[in-house]
């Protein structure tokens, strides 16, 4: 009995335990279900909250909570631009005025930055380019939206290929009207991205300062070049004017009208939120690549063993931070014969025994070592084919692409250094202190120079069929120009002859377009040069074809009191083209011009023009001196020189 009761009790216990277990499992499952539901609800709430925060962030509501929109402030975005430019030492802004950019111009003038307006937007950019090259700072141009910017494209591309640090400020349609058919609204960013190191479109006033600072640093870092900032018109004008344009006269009725009105009001607040808070406007660090110690040491060893070394110096060698006088001293210490190209012309002065001007191809064939200091193996060096394959070649360039251009085909560098050419030359000279190139080598090359130049001088003494011999005219000008003269080269055949004959007196006293070969740089380059060096005599060597691009800038020279001298070789022809086209294709079509009275055009713009023909040959020196006197008295002059044909540059290429 007791046993059976015990078994019964055990069964009850087991059943009870089973029921309790089921209950526990059920309750646990419910709790888990509750937790999963709670978790799901929490996630949903979290996602919803995060979504709301994200939307608030995108709409600028979070920024507006902590940064005030000063609706009563008379200030405008142009002031922010001007403050950054002044902090970076910018002295000039070149422009052709337009309503989109007026606040920038007005603000710059108030802060003491000189506004120089030109007759074409390309001239404004060319002038900024010249300032960049001569001053070692960033040149700045500001132009209006649409056609104002498209007019600068060639000049910006020229600055890119010439490696000039340049800041282009462009107007644009209002932020909400872009792509909606506004006046002069185009996709400007797509135009300039292939041409510039950095492109940005400002979307609010608070972003102006940091964007301009960043652009200026990028323009000067690495391989210098142009940068572009687009300023929608509503980021430049004051709040009270912009708010009037944002007002909706007849908004849609109902909820849609309220949404549209709120959106416009919120967008306006975002444009100006935190606009006038104090911001850093000082320059950002600039990165300049340098050769390593090992690379320099290897080059020291190569140069020390060379018997017939040659240096080919390019424009890059004149870039900051190394002063050109220090580079000149380094070259003279090395004693290596140099061929100078681009902006480096004049680096060794007018009559240095180390400066070799003629017979470059012959010298390169004999050289056992060639130092390409900022020089590129493009068409100017026959893509590298002119280099002797047995020569040791040291190439130094800030840009890796330019450093190795065509090295896969026609030449191979012994040492390739991605670095600054100017500072490299200083370190090379220091490492070779006490060592100098064998004297007989530069003397041998200089003797060839003298022979060739005597032959050129004999050609200058020849009579042309009519008018004046262009070589004779160039020799006379070269002999009479002042020692502080800056020469601007803008043309084809006449300027090509000038490059052989005229001798810049010192570093940074020769300006030509560079590898792009752009015609039309003359007016802008001369304007920028005269502003940078007001005490210097500035000569523009024009072909009569290239003069047509910028003769209107005589008006600019007059208004801005920047007297320059323009020497026009007028042969009534695009001679550099005709020189090949006529004998090859038997036609002069499109090559002929007229002996136009360009001197009268200069008179009309407030300058002083003079016509010079064969009958004036004996008076040429006096006419040149009179032109120099006129410029010293503040008047731009133009010498319209009628010239004949010579065979001096026969066989020269134009393509």
XYZ file of C-alpha atoms in Angstrom:
655
model
C 0.000 0.000 0.000
C 2.656 2.402 0.976
C 4.647 1.367 -2.045
C 1.767 2.033 -4.473
C 1.097 5.397 -2.825
C 4.686 6.225 -3.256
C 4.521 5.349 -6.955
C 1.390 7.469 -7.305
C 3.070 10.393 -5.615
C 6.042 10.001 -7.916
C 3.765 10.117 -10.975
C 2.105 13.270 -9.689
C 5.487 14.812 -9.153
C 6.557 13.886 -12.674
C 3.365 15.250 -14.240
C 3.589 18.389 -12.201
C 7.225 18.847 -13.208
C 6.311 18.263 -16.845
C 3.505 20.853 -16.696
C 5.753 23.321 -14.920
C 8.443 22.708 -17.565
C 5.955 23.391 -20.326
C 4.859 26.527 -18.550
C 8.461 27.661 -18.132
C 9.193 27.041 -21.798
C 6.046 28.919 -22.787
C 6.792 31.835 -20.506
C 10.406 31.935 -21.681
C 9.272 31.930 -25.299
C 6.858 34.753 -24.505
C 9.590 36.735 -22.856
C 11.830 36.160 -25.855
C 8.995 37.180 -28.127
C 8.479 40.285 -26.057
C 12.197 41.032 -26.225
C 12.255 40.491 -29.985
C 9.258 42.742 -30.392
C 10.872 45.286 -28.107
C 14.122 44.993 -30.018
C 12.322 45.360 -33.334
C 10.461 48.369 -32.031
C 13.728 49.799 -30.697
C 15.443 49.285 -34.036
C 12.530 50.842 -35.827
C 12.569 53.820 -33.499
C 16.345 54.050 -33.830
C 16.223 53.898 -37.594
C 13.400 56.386 -37.659
C 15.291 58.725 -35.332
C 18.488 58.284 -37.324
C 16.587 58.953 -40.503
C 15.112 62.097 -39.055
C 18.569 63.232 -37.892
C 19.986 62.507 -41.355
C 17.193 64.440 -43.031
C 17.689 67.283 -40.581
C 21.404 67.238 -41.344
C 20.864 67.241 -45.107
C 18.397 70.092 -44.798
C 20.893 72.043 -42.679
C 18.596 72.167 -39.665
C 21.237 70.809 -37.282
C 23.817 73.374 -38.433
C 21.231 76.131 -38.055
C 20.689 75.132 -34.405
C 24.258 76.098 -33.538
C 25.100 78.747 -36.138
C 23.192 81.967 -36.526
C 21.849 83.375 -39.783
C 22.364 87.136 -39.524
C 19.513 88.421 -41.647
C 20.289 92.089 -40.970
C 23.992 91.958 -41.867
C 25.034 94.070 -44.876
C 28.058 91.865 -45.469
C 28.438 89.701 -48.572
C 30.471 86.733 -49.829
C 32.790 88.894 -51.906
C 34.292 90.156 -48.645
C 35.279 86.617 -47.632
C 37.033 86.119 -50.965
C 38.904 89.408 -50.619
C 40.041 88.667 -47.061
C 41.635 85.379 -48.083
C 43.321 86.900 -51.131
C 44.798 89.720 -49.058
C 46.063 87.258 -46.447
C 47.878 85.403 -49.245
C 49.647 88.517 -50.507
C 47.596 88.900 -53.694
C 48.129 92.401 -55.105
C 46.188 92.261 -58.366
C 42.939 90.759 -59.608
C 42.466 90.847 -63.380
C 38.953 90.911 -64.718
C 36.372 91.801 -67.295
C 33.490 92.950 -65.164
C 30.170 91.123 -64.922
C 27.259 91.293 -62.505
C 27.843 87.779 -61.214
C 31.240 88.744 -59.737
C 30.830 92.433 -58.820
C 30.905 91.777 -55.028
C 34.361 90.163 -55.345
C 35.767 93.122 -57.270
C 34.285 95.752 -54.953
C 35.479 93.967 -51.805
C 38.992 93.460 -53.180
C 39.323 97.117 -54.071
C 38.226 98.135 -50.559
C 40.981 95.972 -49.076
C 43.671 97.509 -51.271
C 43.881 94.812 -53.937
C 44.202 96.485 -57.313
C 41.480 95.609 -59.816
C 42.736 95.661 -63.398
C 40.026 95.327 -66.028
C 40.885 94.223 -69.555
C 39.113 94.128 -72.914
C 38.933 90.338 -73.121
C 38.688 87.614 -70.487
C 41.600 85.706 -72.011
C 43.798 88.759 -71.470
C 42.815 88.802 -67.789
C 44.001 85.208 -67.394
C 47.187 85.807 -69.403
C 47.963 88.790 -67.152
C 47.411 86.667 -64.040
C 49.687 84.020 -65.563
C 52.454 86.599 -66.021
C 52.091 87.812 -62.439
C 52.385 84.214 -61.203
C 55.583 83.661 -63.194
C 57.255 86.915 -62.191
C 56.137 87.249 -58.563
C 56.294 83.668 -57.328
C 52.731 83.961 -55.982
C 49.393 82.857 -57.403
C 47.974 85.007 -60.195
C 44.251 85.736 -59.852
C 41.590 86.420 -62.481
C 37.848 86.849 -61.962
C 35.324 86.621 -64.786
C 31.584 86.405 -65.090
C 29.496 83.308 -65.755
C 28.911 81.478 -69.019
C 30.626 83.191 -71.970
C 32.905 85.060 -69.593
C 34.350 81.741 -68.457
C 34.328 80.039 -71.857
C 36.417 82.944 -73.163
C 39.183 81.952 -70.722
C 39.511 78.296 -71.718
C 42.532 78.713 -74.030
C 44.360 80.899 -71.523
C 43.694 78.455 -68.672
C 44.956 75.551 -70.786
C 48.062 77.573 -71.602
C 48.669 78.134 -67.874
C 48.226 74.414 -67.243
C 50.845 73.477 -69.835
C 53.162 76.280 -68.696
C 52.762 75.095 -65.073
C 51.690 78.509 -63.779
C 49.892 78.704 -60.402
C 46.709 80.565 -61.232
C 43.342 81.023 -59.499
C 40.318 81.581 -61.725
C 37.226 82.904 -59.928
C 34.041 82.481 -61.946
C 30.474 83.615 -61.487
C 27.572 81.210 -61.848
C 23.787 81.066 -61.790
C 22.102 80.954 -58.376
C 22.292 77.616 -56.553
C 18.600 76.757 -57.045
C 18.524 77.898 -60.672
C 21.423 75.879 -62.031
C 20.242 73.563 -64.767
C 16.903 75.393 -65.016
C 17.690 77.743 -67.893
C 19.042 80.730 -65.964
C 20.984 83.477 -67.752
C 24.479 82.291 -68.796
C 24.009 79.005 -66.952
C 26.099 76.124 -68.300
C 27.948 73.176 -66.776
C 31.123 75.111 -66.050
C 32.691 72.451 -63.859
C 32.863 69.951 -66.727
C 34.713 72.533 -68.821
C 37.431 73.190 -66.283
C 37.994 69.814 -64.594
C 40.314 68.637 -67.426
C 42.228 71.942 -67.291
C 42.631 72.537 -63.565
C 44.246 70.782 -60.617
C 41.243 71.607 -58.443
C 37.666 72.681 -59.181
C 34.998 73.594 -56.643
C 31.528 75.103 -56.632
C 30.766 77.078 -53.458
C 27.374 76.112 -51.994
C 27.214 78.407 -48.956
C 28.875 81.609 -47.779
C 30.568 79.878 -44.835
C 32.511 77.628 -47.235
C 34.141 80.474 -49.176
C 37.219 81.036 -47.014
C 38.330 77.407 -46.703
C 37.633 76.722 -50.385
C 39.759 79.666 -51.535
C 42.553 78.769 -49.105
C 42.564 75.170 -50.317
C 42.601 76.207 -53.966
C 45.538 78.583 -53.470
C 47.588 75.874 -51.734
C 46.845 73.286 -54.416
C 47.760 75.736 -57.190
C 51.293 76.036 -55.760
C 51.865 72.459 -54.583
C 53.565 69.721 -56.561
C 53.508 70.747 -60.199
C 51.954 74.237 -60.130
C 48.901 74.897 -62.249
C 45.506 76.575 -62.514
C 42.606 76.039 -60.109
C 38.985 77.105 -60.512
C 36.252 78.140 -58.071
C 32.679 78.723 -59.167
C 30.625 81.210 -57.126
C 26.851 81.024 -57.609
C 25.527 84.563 -57.521
C 23.524 83.994 -54.321
C 26.721 83.156 -52.387
C 28.210 86.571 -53.169
C 25.457 89.139 -52.580
C 24.052 90.298 -49.159
C 21.195 88.477 -47.429
C 18.589 91.194 -47.948
C 19.118 91.184 -51.744
C 19.210 87.407 -52.059
C 16.074 87.034 -49.917
C 14.130 89.222 -52.342
C 14.998 86.853 -55.175
C 13.873 83.871 -53.067
C 10.424 85.285 -52.414
C 7.589 83.458 -54.216
C 5.045 85.983 -55.462
C 2.252 83.499 -56.164
C 2.997 80.258 -54.299
C 0.807 77.202 -54.943
C -2.169 76.978 -52.599
C -2.539 74.392 -49.892
C 0.100 72.118 -48.438
C 2.317 72.241 -51.548
C 2.567 76.027 -51.328
C 3.594 75.794 -47.694
C 6.219 73.149 -48.472
C 7.706 75.215 -51.318
C 7.777 78.385 -49.210
C 9.398 76.549 -46.280
C 11.995 74.894 -48.540
C 13.025 78.208 -50.107
C 13.232 79.885 -46.711
C 15.312 77.009 -45.323
C 17.647 77.041 -48.347
C 18.175 80.766 -47.823
C 19.048 80.222 -44.171
C 21.513 77.487 -45.139
C 23.251 79.841 -47.568
C 23.985 82.331 -44.801
C 24.098 80.238 -41.594
C 27.375 80.920 -39.790
C 28.508 83.101 -42.674
C 30.200 85.794 -40.617
C 31.813 83.731 -37.890
C 35.547 84.311 -37.527
C 37.548 81.968 -39.762
C 41.215 81.338 -40.449
C 42.271 82.978 -43.720
C 46.022 82.326 -43.504
C 47.865 80.259 -46.159
C 47.795 76.482 -45.928
C 51.077 74.530 -46.256
C 52.415 74.060 -49.780
C 54.003 70.723 -50.696
C 56.989 70.778 -53.056
C 58.588 67.427 -53.999
C 62.328 67.153 -53.404
C 65.089 64.790 -54.510
C 66.287 62.327 -51.873
C 69.823 62.494 -50.492
C 70.670 59.220 -52.231
C 69.482 60.543 -55.583
C 71.518 63.725 -55.202
C 74.616 61.748 -54.197
C 74.299 59.481 -57.228
C 74.066 62.521 -59.489
C 77.097 64.107 -57.840
C 79.098 60.996 -58.704
C 77.865 60.981 -62.314
C 78.607 64.673 -62.891
C 82.044 64.452 -61.259
C 83.081 61.813 -63.806
C 81.645 63.591 -66.863
C 84.004 65.236 -69.373
C 81.373 66.823 -71.613
C 78.296 67.544 -69.498
C 75.417 69.767 -70.656
C 72.502 71.269 -68.728
C 69.137 71.900 -70.376
C 67.274 74.308 -68.114
C 63.497 74.682 -68.403
C 60.904 77.036 -66.951
C 60.381 74.799 -63.900
C 63.810 75.767 -62.613
C 62.540 79.318 -62.013
C 59.720 78.260 -59.669
C 59.744 79.114 -55.943
C 61.047 78.482 -53.381
C 64.612 78.812 -54.732
C 65.571 82.394 -55.700
C 66.745 82.669 -59.300
C 69.919 84.481 -58.194
C 70.851 81.422 -56.128
C 70.261 79.147 -59.119
C 72.446 81.363 -61.273
C 75.229 81.175 -58.675
C 74.915 77.377 -58.575
C 75.169 77.083 -62.363
C 78.218 79.332 -62.434
C 79.816 77.252 -59.681
C 79.233 74.039 -61.651
C 80.753 75.580 -64.790
C 78.671 73.322 -67.044
C 77.520 74.758 -70.401
C 73.784 75.479 -70.386
C 70.993 75.722 -72.926
C 68.187 77.849 -71.524
C 64.550 77.545 -72.543
C 61.239 79.168 -71.644
C 61.276 81.282 -68.490
C 64.881 80.265 -67.771
C 66.130 82.390 -70.684
C 68.290 85.119 -69.199
C 69.180 83.024 -66.157
C 72.904 83.558 -66.828
C 72.662 87.166 -67.996
C 73.297 88.539 -71.459
C 76.822 87.342 -72.253
C 77.719 84.419 -69.992
C 80.461 82.078 -71.272
C 78.333 79.177 -70.002
C 75.204 80.133 -71.942
C 75.187 78.343 -75.295
C 72.523 79.611 -77.693
C 73.279 77.796 -80.958
C 73.964 74.266 -82.292
C 72.114 72.463 -79.521
C 71.632 69.229 -81.482
C 75.354 68.985 -82.194
C 76.220 69.597 -78.545
C 73.822 66.900 -77.367
C 75.344 64.383 -79.764
C 78.776 64.962 -78.233
C 77.742 65.243 -74.592
C 78.545 62.335 -72.276
C 76.088 63.577 -69.637
C 72.862 65.574 -70.026
C 70.988 67.106 -67.113
C 67.336 67.833 -67.944
C 66.465 70.334 -65.213
C 62.752 70.947 -65.696
C 63.071 70.286 -69.445
C 60.656 67.856 -71.113
C 61.367 65.461 -73.985
C 58.438 66.649 -76.112
C 58.482 68.170 -79.612
C 61.042 70.751 -78.471
C 63.609 67.956 -78.008
C 62.317 65.866 -80.909
C 60.585 63.634 -78.321
C 63.988 62.627 -76.935
C 65.459 61.485 -80.258
C 67.978 64.320 -80.163
C 69.619 62.795 -77.061
C 72.638 60.539 -77.497
C 71.817 57.005 -76.333
C 75.362 56.661 -74.979
C 74.970 59.723 -72.748
C 74.199 59.476 -69.072
C 70.912 61.342 -68.572
C 69.720 62.892 -65.322
C 66.102 64.060 -65.475
C 64.549 66.234 -62.761
C 60.915 67.308 -62.898
C 58.118 67.893 -60.413
C 55.618 66.095 -62.636
C 56.063 62.330 -63.072
C 54.383 62.267 -66.479
C 56.592 65.039 -67.835
C 59.645 63.510 -66.163
C 59.336 60.284 -68.173
C 57.628 61.546 -71.330
C 58.642 59.415 -74.336
C 61.204 57.488 -72.257
C 59.440 54.315 -73.363
C 60.467 55.007 -76.965
C 63.413 57.264 -77.690
C 65.480 57.781 -74.532
C 66.138 56.333 -71.091
C 67.054 58.294 -67.962
C 70.018 57.088 -65.961
C 68.504 58.821 -62.925
C 64.912 60.076 -62.898
C 64.011 62.381 -60.003
C 60.518 63.609 -59.279
C 61.449 66.792 -57.494
C 62.081 70.516 -57.697
C 64.757 71.370 -60.267
C 65.911 74.623 -58.665
C 66.629 73.233 -55.196
C 68.206 70.144 -56.802
C 70.725 72.349 -58.643
C 71.669 74.046 -55.385
C 72.264 70.719 -53.649
C 74.213 69.383 -56.644
C 76.420 72.483 -56.673
C 77.046 72.213 -52.935
C 77.998 68.543 -53.274
C 80.404 69.352 -56.127
C 82.038 72.303 -54.386
C 85.604 72.569 -55.642
C 84.837 70.566 -58.776
C 84.202 72.273 -62.093
C 83.565 71.177 -65.640
C 86.699 70.913 -67.851
C 87.131 74.418 -69.334
C 87.860 73.308 -72.873
C 84.329 71.900 -73.293
C 82.282 75.116 -72.742
C 84.951 77.056 -74.664
C 84.547 74.700 -77.624
C 80.761 75.102 -77.615
C 81.016 78.875 -77.199
C 83.310 79.083 -80.226
C 80.598 77.387 -82.269
C 78.124 79.897 -80.858
C 80.238 82.814 -82.014
C 80.616 81.386 -85.521
C 76.871 80.815 -85.894
C 75.952 84.240 -84.582
C 78.370 85.945 -86.942
C 76.610 84.165 -89.794
C 73.255 85.339 -88.442
C 74.575 88.875 -88.257
C 75.618 88.730 -91.896
C 72.052 87.735 -92.778
C 70.851 90.785 -90.878
C 72.964 92.999 -93.124
C 71.375 91.650 -96.311
C 68.825 93.758 -98.173
C 65.335 92.299 -98.525
C 63.301 92.725 -101.707
C 61.264 95.414 -100.014
C 60.851 97.001 -96.628
C 63.252 96.346 -93.736
C 65.248 93.230 -92.902
C 63.527 91.809 -89.755
C 66.816 90.459 -88.407
C 68.399 93.896 -88.620
C 65.457 95.451 -86.775
C 65.689 92.871 -83.995
C 69.452 93.372 -83.613
C 68.958 97.124 -83.298
C 66.263 96.771 -80.667
C 68.328 94.239 -78.720
C 71.270 96.633 -78.629
C 69.163 99.585 -77.458
C 66.750 98.064 -74.958
C 67.359 98.846 -71.288
C 69.192 96.418 -69.020
C 66.075 95.932 -66.897
C 63.895 95.087 -69.899
C 61.345 92.275 -69.916
C 60.669 90.682 -73.310
C 57.225 89.273 -74.091
C 57.138 86.953 -77.115
C 53.834 86.689 -78.998
C 53.998 85.492 -82.593
C 55.325 82.969 -85.062
C 58.011 83.722 -87.635
C 59.094 87.159 -86.377
C 59.155 85.970 -82.770
C 60.998 82.786 -83.776
C 63.751 84.981 -85.201
C 63.731 87.128 -82.064
C 64.374 84.049 -79.922
C 67.714 83.583 -81.721
C 68.730 87.233 -81.649
C 67.393 88.946 -78.533
C 69.151 88.366 -75.226
C 67.242 88.747 -71.948
C 69.370 90.657 -69.475
C 68.656 88.506 -66.450
C 66.440 85.850 -64.847
C 62.661 86.170 -65.262
C 62.985 88.676 -68.084
C 61.591 86.570 -70.901
C 57.908 85.577 -71.210
C 56.596 83.268 -73.895
C 53.451 81.097 -73.954
C 55.319 77.822 -73.411
C 54.604 74.382 -74.821
C 51.067 75.200 -75.968
C 52.352 77.789 -78.447
C 49.356 80.057 -77.888
C 49.001 83.226 -79.926
C 47.465 86.241 -78.196
C 49.419 86.222 -74.922
C 51.148 89.540 -75.641
C 48.732 92.082 -74.203
C 48.058 90.142 -71.013
C 51.654 89.086 -70.386
C 52.888 92.652 -70.887
C 50.184 94.052 -68.596
C 51.069 91.637 -65.805
C 54.804 92.206 -66.295
C 54.530 95.994 -66.150
C 52.439 95.841 -62.974
C 54.943 93.482 -61.313
C 57.968 95.495 -62.467
C 56.754 99.078 -63.034
C 60.350 100.334 -63.232
C 61.246 97.941 -66.058
C 60.994 98.519 -69.777
C 58.504 95.973 -71.142
C 58.732 95.004 -74.819
C 56.133 92.958 -76.671
C 57.563 91.319 -79.778
C 54.502 90.844 -81.976
C 53.906 89.236 -85.318
C 51.294 91.171 -87.263
C 49.010 88.133 -87.071
C 49.236 87.712 -83.297
C 48.818 91.460 -82.703
C 45.183 91.145 -83.792
C 44.354 89.126 -80.690
C 45.226 91.808 -78.148
C 45.750 95.187 -79.853
C 42.617 96.388 -78.024
C 44.596 96.132 -74.783
C 46.284 99.407 -75.722
C 43.125 100.836 -74.197
C 43.958 98.909 -71.006
C 47.573 100.141 -71.055
C 46.284 103.713 -71.326
C 43.591 103.482 -68.647
C 45.768 101.663 -66.139
C 48.898 103.658 -66.852
C 51.020 100.663 -67.797
C 53.170 101.964 -70.664
C 54.778 99.221 -72.719
C 56.475 99.117 -76.121
C 55.049 96.909 -78.868
C 57.368 96.012 -81.736
C 55.263 94.682 -84.604
C 56.950 92.770 -87.429
C 54.449 93.562 -90.182
C 54.974 91.415 -93.281
C 51.252 91.155 -94.128
C 51.325 87.392 -93.748
C 51.031 84.419 -91.439
C 54.601 83.685 -92.463
C 55.306 80.707 -90.265
C 52.464 78.835 -91.974
C 53.097 80.160 -95.469
C 56.753 79.134 -95.213
C 55.641 75.480 -95.486
C 52.199 75.669 -97.033
C 53.277 77.430 -100.240
C 56.151 75.116 -101.271
C 54.373 71.919 -100.169
C 50.812 72.610 -101.308
C 51.357 75.374 -103.828
C 48.864 77.816 -102.351
C 48.951 80.858 -100.079
C 45.258 80.568 -99.200
C 44.340 82.065 -95.793
C 47.964 83.116 -95.168
C 47.806 86.616 -96.574
C 47.111 89.715 -94.491
C 47.471 93.423 -95.308
C 50.050 96.036 -94.365
C 47.537 97.419 -91.897
C 48.009 100.761 -90.129
C 48.300 99.242 -86.675
C 50.017 102.411 -85.466
C 46.787 104.324 -86.034
C 44.884 101.730 -83.994
C 47.285 102.339 -81.103
C 46.729 106.093 -81.434
C 42.975 105.545 -81.236
C 43.345 103.694 -77.929
C 45.389 106.507 -76.403
C 48.854 105.173 -77.195
C 51.522 106.465 -79.545
C 51.922 104.659 -82.847
C 54.753 104.990 -85.371
C 55.007 103.571 -88.888
C 58.530 102.482 -89.857
C 59.520 101.579 -93.418
C 62.681 101.262 -95.478
C 62.934 105.042 -95.802
C 63.339 105.192 -92.008
C 66.215 102.728 -91.797
C 68.829 105.365 -91.027
C 66.586 106.894 -88.364
C 65.672 103.599 -86.692
C 67.843 104.075 -83.613
C 66.349 107.505 -83.004
C 62.795 106.183 -83.398
C 63.467 103.397 -80.904
C 64.913 105.843 -78.376
C 61.907 108.123 -78.832
C 59.581 105.201 -78.112
C 61.533 104.467 -74.935
C 61.188 108.108 -73.923
C 57.422 108.021 -74.528
C 57.019 105.025 -72.230
C 59.082 106.669 -69.510
C 56.633 109.545 -69.727
C 53.723 107.150 -69.266
C 52.498 106.443 -72.790
C 52.295 103.008 -74.394
C 53.870 102.933 -77.854
C 53.559 100.748 -80.931
C 56.229 100.498 -83.618
C 54.593 99.231 -86.813
C 57.651 97.984 -88.698
C 57.154 96.962 -92.317
C 59.454 93.988 -92.903
C 60.468 91.885 -95.891
C 61.147 88.185 -96.318
C 64.335 86.311 -95.431
C 65.308 82.644 -95.493
C 66.616 82.790 -91.926
C 64.148 80.222 -90.544
C 63.691 78.156 -93.673
C 62.607 74.644 -92.788
C 61.275 75.592 -89.361
C 58.231 73.606 -88.312
C 54.767 75.048 -87.681
C 52.986 71.787 -86.753
